[in-house]
Amino acid sequence: MLILNSLLRGGIAFIIMGGIALLLYFQGDYSNARSTFLVAIIVFLVAAASVIYDLDHWTLFKRSIIHSLVMVITIYPILLLSGWFSVSSMSDALWILLLVLLVGAVLWSIFMVLAKIFSW
């Protein structure tokens, strides 16, 4: 059931973003189509991995660490290969990794506050 929920969460977002990418491609806007398709993959991965937080028998700490590792393992390589960042040295790649970790921490913090406010 967890895998089905993961595919459903990620798949819906992917279909929407993938559809937009397809429309851009057929309009001849190849660069934006490629970027939108990469975003579709990222959104799929983030949404699919969110089922980790449904595992109530795990502590919040464990769920957060596992989710963060999944994000770094999946999103980070996409960012390195996407062309959105200049990656001409190892220090560039490390700065991107730092950015991924920082953005992840900020988003995690925001969603934890919202979860408390709205009792999610």
mmCIF file of C-alpha atoms in Angstrom:
data_model
loop_
_atom_site.group_PDB
_atom_site.id
_atom_site.type_symbol
_atom_site.label_atom_id
_atom_site.label_comp_id
_atom_site.label_asym_id
_atom_site.label_seq_id
_atom_site.Cartn_x
_atom_site.Cartn_y
_atom_site.Cartn_z
ATOM 1 C CA MET A 1 0.000 0.000 0.000
ATOM 2 C CA LEU A 2 2.890 2.326 0.792
ATOM 3 C CA ILE A 3 4.379 1.857 -2.682
ATOM 4 C CA LEU A 4 0.999 2.476 -4.306
ATOM 5 C CA ASN A 5 0.547 5.685 -2.294
ATOM 6 C CA SER A 6 4.057 6.750 -3.248
ATOM 7 C CA LEU A 7 3.430 6.169 -6.953
ATOM 8 C CA LEU A 8 0.067 7.906 -6.762
ATOM 9 C CA ARG A 9 1.426 10.997 -4.994
ATOM 10 C CA GLY A 10 4.400 11.277 -7.290
ATOM 11 C CA GLY A 11 2.561 10.181 -10.427
ATOM 12 C CA ILE A 12 -0.156 12.822 -10.287
ATOM 13 C CA ALA A 13 2.396 15.606 -9.995
ATOM 14 C CA PHE A 14 4.559 14.038 -12.703
ATOM 15 C CA ILE A 15 1.652 13.754 -15.146
ATOM 16 C CA ILE A 16 0.749 17.414 -14.663
ATOM 17 C CA MET A 17 4.316 18.712 -14.992
ATOM 18 C CA GLY A 18 5.152 16.211 -17.729
ATOM 19 C CA GLY A 19 2.097 17.384 -19.661
ATOM 20 C CA ILE A 20 3.273 20.974 -19.416
ATOM 21 C CA ALA A 21 6.730 19.893 -20.587
ATOM 22 C CA LEU A 22 5.164 18.072 -23.539
ATOM 23 C CA LEU A 23 3.150 21.140 -24.517
ATOM 24 C CA LEU A 24 6.278 23.290 -24.371
ATOM 25 C CA TYR A 25 8.143 20.760 -26.494
ATOM 26 C CA PHE A 26 5.449 20.732 -29.185
ATOM 27 C CA GLN A 27 5.481 24.536 -29.183
ATOM 28 C CA GLY A 28 9.184 24.410 -30.010
ATOM 29 C CA ASP A 29 10.337 25.725 -26.634
ATOM 30 C CA TYR A 30 12.829 22.899 -26.153
ATOM 31 C CA SER A 31 14.891 24.504 -23.392
ATOM 32 C CA ASN A 32 11.890 25.192 -21.162
ATOM 33 C CA ALA A 33 10.434 21.789 -22.029
ATOM 34 C CA ARG A 34 13.630 20.110 -20.811
ATOM 35 C CA SER A 35 13.703 22.170 -17.615
ATOM 36 C CA THR A 36 10.028 21.530 -16.937
ATOM 37 C CA PHE A 37 10.532 17.811 -17.487
ATOM 38 C CA LEU A 38 13.418 17.825 -14.992
ATOM 39 C CA VAL A 39 11.166 19.639 -12.523
ATOM 40 C CA ALA A 40 8.530 16.947 -13.165
ATOM 41 C CA ILE A 41 11.065 14.290 -12.158
ATOM 42 C CA ILE A 42 12.051 16.246 -9.044
ATOM 43 C CA VAL A 43 8.415 16.797 -8.059
ATOM 44 C CA PHE A 44 7.718 13.091 -8.591
ATOM 45 C CA LEU A 45 10.609 12.124 -6.321
ATOM 46 C CA VAL A 46 9.707 14.611 -3.583
ATOM 47 C CA ALA A 47 6.008 13.703 -3.615
ATOM 48 C CA ALA A 48 6.703 9.968 -3.775
ATOM 49 C CA ALA A 49 9.176 10.149 -0.897
ATOM 50 C CA SER A 50 6.684 12.016 1.277
ATOM 51 C CA VAL A 51 5.098 8.666 2.221
ATOM 52 C CA ILE A 52 8.069 8.218 4.539
ATOM 53 C CA TYR A 53 6.252 10.571 6.917
ATOM 54 C CA ASP A 54 3.284 8.142 7.019
ATOM 55 C CA LEU A 55 5.429 5.574 8.833
ATOM 56 C CA ASP A 56 4.187 6.362 12.326
ATOM 57 C CA HIS A 57 6.188 3.543 13.905
ATOM 58 C CA TRP A 58 9.369 5.469 13.013
ATOM 59 C CA THR A 59 10.432 8.498 15.028
ATOM 60 C CA LEU A 60 10.213 11.904 13.393
ATOM 61 C CA PHE A 61 13.995 12.066 13.530
ATOM 62 C CA LYS A 62 14.369 8.759 11.632
ATOM 63 C CA ARG A 63 11.757 9.746 9.030
ATOM 64 C CA SER A 64 13.447 13.121 8.529
ATOM 65 C CA ILE A 65 16.918 11.601 8.123
ATOM 66 C CA ILE A 66 15.707 8.920 5.687
ATOM 67 C CA HIS A 67 13.738 11.481 3.671
ATOM 68 C CA SER A 68 16.745 13.818 3.556
ATOM 69 C CA LEU A 69 19.013 11.009 2.364
ATOM 70 C CA VAL A 70 16.509 10.034 -0.330
ATOM 71 C CA MET A 71 16.335 13.671 -1.479
ATOM 72 C CA VAL A 72 20.116 14.059 -1.620
ATOM 73 C CA ILE A 73 20.590 10.752 -3.437
ATOM 74 C CA THR A 74 17.910 11.545 -6.041
ATOM 75 C CA ILE A 75 17.658 15.319 -6.406
ATOM 76 C CA TYR A 76 21.332 16.237 -6.105
ATOM 77 C CA PRO A 77 22.465 14.306 -9.221
ATOM 78 C CA ILE A 78 19.602 15.792 -11.234
ATOM 79 C CA LEU A 79 20.705 19.280 -10.223
ATOM 80 C CA LEU A 80 24.317 18.515 -11.133
ATOM 81 C CA LEU A 81 23.347 17.242 -14.595
ATOM 82 C CA SER A 82 20.520 19.695 -15.310
ATOM 83 C CA GLY A 83 22.658 22.568 -16.550
ATOM 84 C CA TRP A 84 20.947 24.942 -14.111
ATOM 85 C CA PHE A 85 24.200 25.356 -12.177
ATOM 86 C CA SER A 86 27.756 25.842 -13.339
ATOM 87 C CA VAL A 87 29.655 22.740 -12.277
ATOM 88 C CA SER A 88 33.236 23.201 -13.335
ATOM 89 C CA SER A 89 34.934 22.082 -10.135
ATOM 90 C CA MET A 90 34.436 19.973 -7.053
ATOM 91 C CA SER A 91 33.835 23.128 -5.016
ATOM 92 C CA ASP A 92 30.918 24.001 -7.339
ATOM 93 C CA ALA A 93 29.414 20.564 -6.701
ATOM 94 C CA LEU A 94 29.879 20.992 -2.959
ATOM 95 C CA TRP A 95 28.166 24.404 -3.044
ATOM 96 C CA ILE A 96 25.207 22.819 -4.817
ATOM 97 C CA LEU A 97 25.110 20.081 -2.181
ATOM 98 C CA LEU A 98 25.143 22.743 0.530
ATOM 99 C CA LEU A 99 22.290 24.525 -1.248
ATOM 100 C CA VAL A 100 20.262 21.289 -1.424
ATOM 101 C CA LEU A 101 20.805 20.680 2.289
ATOM 102 C CA LEU A 102 19.984 24.280 3.218
ATOM 103 C CA VAL A 103 16.817 24.446 1.119
ATOM 104 C CA GLY A 104 15.776 21.057 2.495
ATOM 105 C CA ALA A 105 16.282 22.223 6.085
ATOM 106 C CA VAL A 106 14.312 25.430 5.500
ATOM 107 C CA LEU A 107 11.427 23.595 3.810
ATOM 108 C CA TRP A 108 11.419 20.909 6.518
ATOM 109 C CA SER A 109 11.244 23.626 9.198
ATOM 110 C CA ILE A 110 8.399 25.445 7.458
ATOM 111 C CA PHE A 111 6.371 22.258 7.047
ATOM 112 C CA MET A 112 6.970 21.204 10.655
ATOM 113 C CA VAL A 113 5.630 24.575 11.851
ATOM 114 C CA LEU A 114 2.629 24.267 9.519
ATOM 115 C CA ALA A 115 2.019 20.707 10.734
ATOM 116 C CA LYS A 116 1.898 21.973 14.312
ATOM 117 C CA ILE A 117 -0.412 24.875 13.436
ATOM 118 C CA PHE A 118 -2.849 22.812 11.379
ATOM 119 C CA SER A 119 -2.455 19.524 13.307
ATOM 120 C CA TRP A 120 -1.464 17.495 10.263
#
